[in-house]
Amino acid sequence: HHPVDTKALIRGVEIFRDDGLYAVRIRQVDKKVHARAGAGKIYRYTIIDGCEQSEQSSDGFAWTITPTLNLERMREAAAYLVGEQDFSSLRGGGCQAGTTVKHMYAITIARINNNLVTIEISGQSFLRRMIRNMVGLLVEIGAGLRDPLCVPAILAEKNRLAAGIMAPAQGLLLMRVLIEHGLD
């Protein structure tokens, strides 16, 4: 095992700045730490709501939508997604996870200004496209297309088709990797 030249690593990452990567923090951690298997994560999804069709853009930073979202309905629905449970209904195709049971620590939904909504989701681990499927479901509920009380039934179905739309990749950002043993 050879030590990593962190300065060279940072220079290498900065070459590819056009891929939407804005900040990188590199720090050496214990060899036992595994970013995918043993670390929790915090994701943020950004939505611009209440936009006319002509105002909608695809700049990659936010999902722009026409309806104005009801955040109280979304928060009510999100409460059903927190905790340890089977998220099969929010699993994307091609997912190879050993288990569909995951633990969500918290889901925070906030309106930053008139049209900017953020959804922060933290959990121990996630299934393929789970965040985007979760956001799609919450947006349907916030737009009044579904009732917040539908979430337990959707999870019980254990069928992706029950959960509705998948939010686009634009707007999704990995905010932080939570490393065990207080190293984050």
PDB file of N, CA, C and O in Angstrom, residues 126-166:
ATOM      1  N   PHE A 126     -27.976   4.055   0.736  1.00  0.00           N
ATOM      2  CA  PHE A 126     -29.077   4.297  -0.185  1.00  0.00           C
ATOM      3  C   PHE A 126     -29.062   3.271  -1.305  1.00  0.00           C
ATOM      4  O   PHE A 126     -28.005   2.768  -1.678  1.00  0.00           O
ATOM      5  N   LEU A 127     -30.225   3.007  -1.856  1.00  0.00           N
ATOM      6  CA  LEU A 127     -30.345   2.160  -3.033  1.00  0.00           C
ATOM      7  C   LEU A 127     -30.106   3.001  -4.282  1.00  0.00           C
ATOM      8  O   LEU A 127     -30.159   4.230  -4.240  1.00  0.00           O
ATOM      9  N   ARG A 128     -29.887   2.333  -5.393  1.00  0.00           N
ATOM     10  CA  ARG A 128     -29.684   3.034  -6.667  1.00  0.00           C
ATOM     11  C   ARG A 128     -30.914   3.880  -6.999  1.00  0.00           C
ATOM     12  O   ARG A 128     -32.043   3.388  -6.973  1.00  0.00           O
ATOM     13  N   ARG A 129     -30.703   5.134  -7.252  1.00  0.00           N
ATOM     14  CA  ARG A 129     -31.732   6.122  -7.618  1.00  0.00           C
ATOM     15  C   ARG A 129     -32.792   6.344  -6.541  1.00  0.00           C
ATOM     16  O   ARG A 129     -33.846   6.934  -6.795  1.00  0.00           O
ATOM     17  N   MET A 130     -32.524   5.904  -5.342  1.00  0.00           N
ATOM     18  CA  MET A 130     -33.481   6.033  -4.245  1.00  0.00           C
ATOM     19  C   MET A 130     -33.798   7.495  -3.928  1.00  0.00           C
ATOM     20  O   MET A 130     -34.964   7.859  -3.728  1.00  0.00           O
ATOM     21  N   ILE A 131     -32.792   8.350  -3.878  1.00  0.00           N
ATOM     22  CA  ILE A 131     -33.018   9.762  -3.566  1.00  0.00           C
ATOM     23  C   ILE A 131     -33.910  10.393  -4.624  1.00  0.00           C
ATOM     24  O   ILE A 131     -34.876  11.085  -4.310  1.00  0.00           O
ATOM     25  N   ARG A 132     -33.605  10.152  -5.890  1.00  0.00           N
ATOM     26  CA  ARG A 132     -34.393  10.753  -6.973  1.00  0.00           C
ATOM     27  C   ARG A 132     -35.832  10.230  -6.968  1.00  0.00           C
ATOM     28  O   ARG A 132     -36.778  10.983  -7.219  1.00  0.00           O
ATOM     29  N   ASN A 133     -36.020   8.957  -6.661  1.00  0.00           N
ATOM     30  CA  ASN A 133     -37.369   8.397  -6.578  1.00  0.00           C
ATOM     31  C   ASN A 133     -38.121   8.968  -5.375  1.00  0.00           C
ATOM     32  O   ASN A 133     -39.314   9.266  -5.448  1.00  0.00           O
ATOM     33  N   MET A 134     -37.409   9.147  -4.263  1.00  0.00           N
ATOM     34  CA  MET A 134     -38.006   9.724  -3.065  1.00  0.00           C
ATOM     35  C   MET A 134     -38.434  11.167  -3.339  1.00  0.00           C
ATOM     36  O   MET A 134     -39.549  11.569  -2.984  1.00  0.00           O
ATOM     37  N   VAL A 135     -37.571  11.942  -3.972  1.00  0.00           N
ATOM     38  CA  VAL A 135     -37.894  13.336  -4.294  1.00  0.00           C
ATOM     39  C   VAL A 135     -39.078  13.390  -5.258  1.00  0.00           C
ATOM     40  O   VAL A 135     -39.981  14.216  -5.086  1.00  0.00           O
ATOM     41  N   GLY A 136     -39.094  12.537  -6.254  1.00  0.00           N
ATOM     42  CA  GLY A 136     -40.227  12.500  -7.188  1.00  0.00           C
ATOM     43  C   GLY A 136     -41.543  12.264  -6.468  1.00  0.00           C
ATOM     44  O   GLY A 136     -42.550  12.949  -6.733  1.00  0.00           O
ATOM     45  N   LEU A 137     -41.550  11.324  -5.541  1.00  0.00           N
ATOM     46  CA  LEU A 137     -42.753  11.039  -4.755  1.00  0.00           C
ATOM     47  C   LEU A 137     -43.135  12.251  -3.905  1.00  0.00           C
ATOM     48  O   LEU A 137     -44.305  12.653  -3.870  1.00  0.00           O
ATOM     49  N   LEU A 138     -42.161  12.856  -3.238  1.00  0.00           N
ATOM     50  CA  LEU A 138     -42.459  14.033  -2.404  1.00  0.00           C
ATOM     51  C   LEU A 138     -42.982  15.203  -3.228  1.00  0.00           C
ATOM     52  O   LEU A 138     -43.881  15.939  -2.789  1.00  0.00           O
ATOM     53  N   VAL A 139     -42.468  15.384  -4.439  1.00  0.00           N
ATOM     54  CA  VAL A 139     -42.955  16.456  -5.321  1.00  0.00           C
ATOM     55  C   VAL A 139     -44.397  16.170  -5.752  1.00  0.00           C
ATOM     56  O   VAL A 139     -45.234  17.081  -5.772  1.00  0.00           O
ATOM     57  N   GLU A 140     -44.701  14.928  -6.088  1.00  0.00           N
ATOM     58  CA  GLU A 140     -46.087  14.590  -6.437  1.00  0.00           C
ATOM     59  C   GLU A 140     -47.030  14.932  -5.278  1.00  0.00           C
ATOM     60  O   GLU A 140     -48.116  15.464  -5.482  1.00  0.00           O
ATOM     61  N   ILE A 141     -46.595  14.641  -4.060  1.00  0.00           N
ATOM     62  CA  ILE A 141     -47.408  14.929  -2.880  1.00  0.00           C
ATOM     63  C   ILE A 141     -47.503  16.436  -2.667  1.00  0.00           C
ATOM     64  O   ILE A 141     -48.590  16.973  -2.419  1.00  0.00           O
ATOM     65  N   GLY A 142     -46.379  17.145  -2.787  1.00  0.00           N
ATOM     66  CA  GLY A 142     -46.378  18.597  -2.618  1.00  0.00           C
ATOM     67  C   GLY A 142     -47.196  19.329  -3.664  1.00  0.00           C
ATOM     68  O   GLY A 142     -47.725  20.408  -3.412  1.00  0.00           O
ATOM     69  N   ALA A 143     -47.318  18.730  -4.849  1.00  0.00           N
ATOM     70  CA  ALA A 143     -48.107  19.320  -5.932  1.00  0.00           C
ATOM     71  C   ALA A 143     -49.591  18.974  -5.822  1.00  0.00           C
ATOM     72  O   ALA A 143     -50.400  19.439  -6.623  1.00  0.00           O
ATOM     73  N   GLY A 144     -49.945  18.141  -4.843  1.00  0.00           N
ATOM     74  CA  GLY A 144     -51.348  17.776  -4.645  1.00  0.00           C
ATOM     75  C   GLY A 144     -51.811  16.594  -5.469  1.00  0.00           C
ATOM     76  O   GLY A 144     -53.010  16.305  -5.523  1.00  0.00           O
ATOM     77  N   LEU A 145     -50.890  15.885  -6.115  1.00  0.00           N
ATOM     78  CA  LEU A 145     -51.260  14.742  -6.949  1.00  0.00           C
ATOM     79  C   LEU A 145     -51.458  13.463  -6.139  1.00  0.00           C
ATOM     80  O   LEU A 145     -52.079  12.516  -6.629  1.00  0.00           O
ATOM     81  N   ARG A 146     -50.907  13.425  -4.935  1.00  0.00           N
ATOM     82  CA  ARG A 146     -51.052  12.284  -4.036  1.00  0.00           C
ATOM     83  C   ARG A 146     -51.226  12.817  -2.619  1.00  0.00           C
ATOM     84  O   ARG A 146     -50.818  13.920  -2.314  1.00  0.00           O
ATOM     85  N   ASP A 147     -51.772  11.971  -1.780  1.00  0.00           N
ATOM     86  CA  ASP A 147     -51.966  12.310  -0.376  1.00  0.00           C
ATOM     87  C   ASP A 147     -50.741  11.878   0.426  1.00  0.00           C
ATOM     88  O   ASP A 147     -50.168  10.825   0.144  1.00  0.00           O
ATOM     89  N   PRO A 148     -50.321  12.662   1.419  1.00  0.00           N
ATOM     90  CA  PRO A 148     -49.183  12.249   2.245  1.00  0.00           C
ATOM     91  C   PRO A 148     -49.371  10.877   2.889  1.00  0.00           C
ATOM     92  O   PRO A 148     -48.407  10.147   3.114  1.00  0.00           O
ATOM     93  N   LEU A 149     -50.606  10.508   3.167  1.00  0.00           N
ATOM     94  CA  LEU A 149     -50.890   9.228   3.816  1.00  0.00           C
ATOM     95  C   LEU A 149     -50.664   8.028   2.900  1.00  0.00           C
ATOM     96  O   LEU A 149     -50.738   6.890   3.362  1.00  0.00           O
ATOM     97  N   CYS A 150     -50.352   8.264   1.619  1.00  0.00           N
ATOM     98  CA  CYS A 150     -50.121   7.154   0.691  1.00  0.00           C
ATOM     99  C   CYS A 150     -48.748   6.506   0.886  1.00  0.00           C
ATOM    100  O   CYS A 150     -48.514   5.390   0.433  1.00  0.00           O
ATOM    101  N   VAL A 151     -47.836   7.177   1.563  1.00  0.00           N
ATOM    102  CA  VAL A 151     -46.457   6.695   1.657  1.00  0.00           C
ATOM    103  C   VAL A 151     -46.340   5.320   2.311  1.00  0.00           C
ATOM    104  O   VAL A 151     -45.668   4.440   1.768  1.00  0.00           O
ATOM    105  N   PRO A 152     -46.979   5.058   3.460  1.00  0.00           N
ATOM    106  CA  PRO A 152     -46.858   3.707   4.027  1.00  0.00           C
ATOM    107  C   PRO A 152     -47.342   2.607   3.082  1.00  0.00           C
ATOM    108  O   PRO A 152     -46.713   1.540   2.993  1.00  0.00           O
ATOM    109  N   ALA A 153     -48.414   2.861   2.358  1.00  0.00           N
ATOM    110  CA  ALA A 153     -48.931   1.862   1.416  1.00  0.00           C
ATOM    111  C   ALA A 153     -47.963   1.646   0.253  1.00  0.00           C
ATOM    112  O   ALA A 153     -47.770   0.517  -0.202  1.00  0.00           O
ATOM    113  N   ILE A 154     -47.339   2.729  -0.218  1.00  0.00           N
ATOM    114  CA  ILE A 154     -46.357   2.620  -1.307  1.00  0.00           C
ATOM    115  C   ILE A 154     -45.168   1.791  -0.845  1.00  0.00           C
ATOM    116  O   ILE A 154     -44.707   0.900  -1.563  1.00  0.00           O
ATOM    117  N   LEU A 155     -44.667   2.033   0.359  1.00  0.00           N
ATOM    118  CA  LEU A 155     -43.546   1.244   0.882  1.00  0.00           C
ATOM    119  C   LEU A 155     -43.946  -0.220   1.053  1.00  0.00           C
ATOM    120  O   LEU A 155     -43.147  -1.123   0.762  1.00  0.00           O
ATOM    121  N   ALA A 156     -45.173  -0.465   1.499  1.00  0.00           N
ATOM    122  CA  ALA A 156     -45.649  -1.838   1.705  1.00  0.00           C
ATOM    123  C   ALA A 156     -45.773  -2.600   0.390  1.00  0.00           C
ATOM    124  O   ALA A 156     -45.616  -3.824   0.366  1.00  0.00           O
ATOM    125  N   GLU A 157     -46.037  -1.896  -0.715  1.00  0.00           N
ATOM    126  CA  GLU A 157     -46.158  -2.535  -2.038  1.00  0.00           C
ATOM    127  C   GLU A 157     -44.869  -3.235  -2.456  1.00  0.00           C
ATOM    128  O   GLU A 157     -44.900  -4.218  -3.176  1.00  0.00           O
ATOM    129  N   LYS A 158     -43.719  -2.660  -2.081  1.00  0.00           N
ATOM    130  CA  LYS A 158     -42.400  -3.179  -2.482  1.00  0.00           C
ATOM    131  C   LYS A 158     -42.311  -3.335  -4.001  1.00  0.00           C
ATOM    132  O   LYS A 158     -41.783  -4.301  -4.520  1.00  0.00           O
ATOM    133  N   ASN A 159     -42.858  -2.321  -4.680  1.00  0.00           N
ATOM    134  CA  ASN A 159     -42.911  -2.325  -6.136  1.00  0.00           C
ATOM    135  C   ASN A 159     -42.612  -0.911  -6.624  1.00  0.00           C
ATOM    136  O   ASN A 159     -43.334   0.023  -6.287  1.00  0.00           O
ATOM    137  N   ARG A 160     -41.589  -0.760  -7.431  1.00  0.00           N
ATOM    138  CA  ARG A 160     -41.171   0.554  -7.932  1.00  0.00           C
ATOM    139  C   ARG A 160     -42.302   1.276  -8.643  1.00  0.00           C
ATOM    140  O   ARG A 160     -42.417   2.504  -8.579  1.00  0.00           O
ATOM    141  N   LEU A 161     -43.166   0.573  -9.340  1.00  0.00           N
ATOM    142  CA  LEU A 161     -44.247   1.204 -10.093  1.00  0.00           C
ATOM    143  C   LEU A 161     -45.236   1.936  -9.184  1.00  0.00           C
ATOM    144  O   LEU A 161     -45.924   2.853  -9.634  1.00  0.00           O
ATOM    145  N   ALA A 162     -45.290   1.573  -7.916  1.00  0.00           N
ATOM    146  CA  ALA A 162     -46.215   2.219  -6.980  1.00  0.00           C
ATOM    147  C   ALA A 162     -45.771   3.628  -6.602  1.00  0.00           C
ATOM    148  O   ALA A 162     -46.588   4.442  -6.192  1.00  0.00           O
ATOM    149  N   ALA A 163     -44.486   3.931  -6.754  1.00  0.00           N
ATOM    150  CA  ALA A 163     -43.941   5.178  -6.214  1.00  0.00           C
ATOM    151  C   ALA A 163     -43.997   6.375  -7.153  1.00  0.00           C
ATOM    152  O   ALA A 163     -43.684   7.481  -6.732  1.00  0.00           O
ATOM    153  N   GLY A 164     -44.353   6.215  -8.402  1.00  0.00           N
ATOM    154  CA  GLY A 164     -44.493   7.381  -9.269  1.00  0.00           C
ATOM    155  C   GLY A 164     -43.222   7.820  -9.953  1.00  0.00           C
ATOM    156  O   GLY A 164     -42.332   7.025 -10.234  1.00  0.00           O
ATOM    157  N   ILE A 165     -43.118   9.133 -10.168  1.00  0.00           N
ATOM    158  CA  ILE A 165     -42.045   9.676 -11.007  1.00  0.00           C
ATOM    159  C   ILE A 165     -40.688   9.666 -10.304  1.00  0.00           C
ATOM    160  O   ILE A 165     -40.605   9.661  -9.082  1.00  0.00           O
ATOM    161  N   MET A 166     -39.650   9.678 -11.130  1.00  0.00           N
ATOM    162  CA  MET A 166     -38.287   9.830 -10.629  1.00  0.00           C
ATOM    163  C   MET A 166     -37.833  11.246 -10.982  1.00  0.00           C
ATOM    164  O   MET A 166     -37.943  11.676 -12.128  1.00  0.00           O
TER     165      MET A 166
END
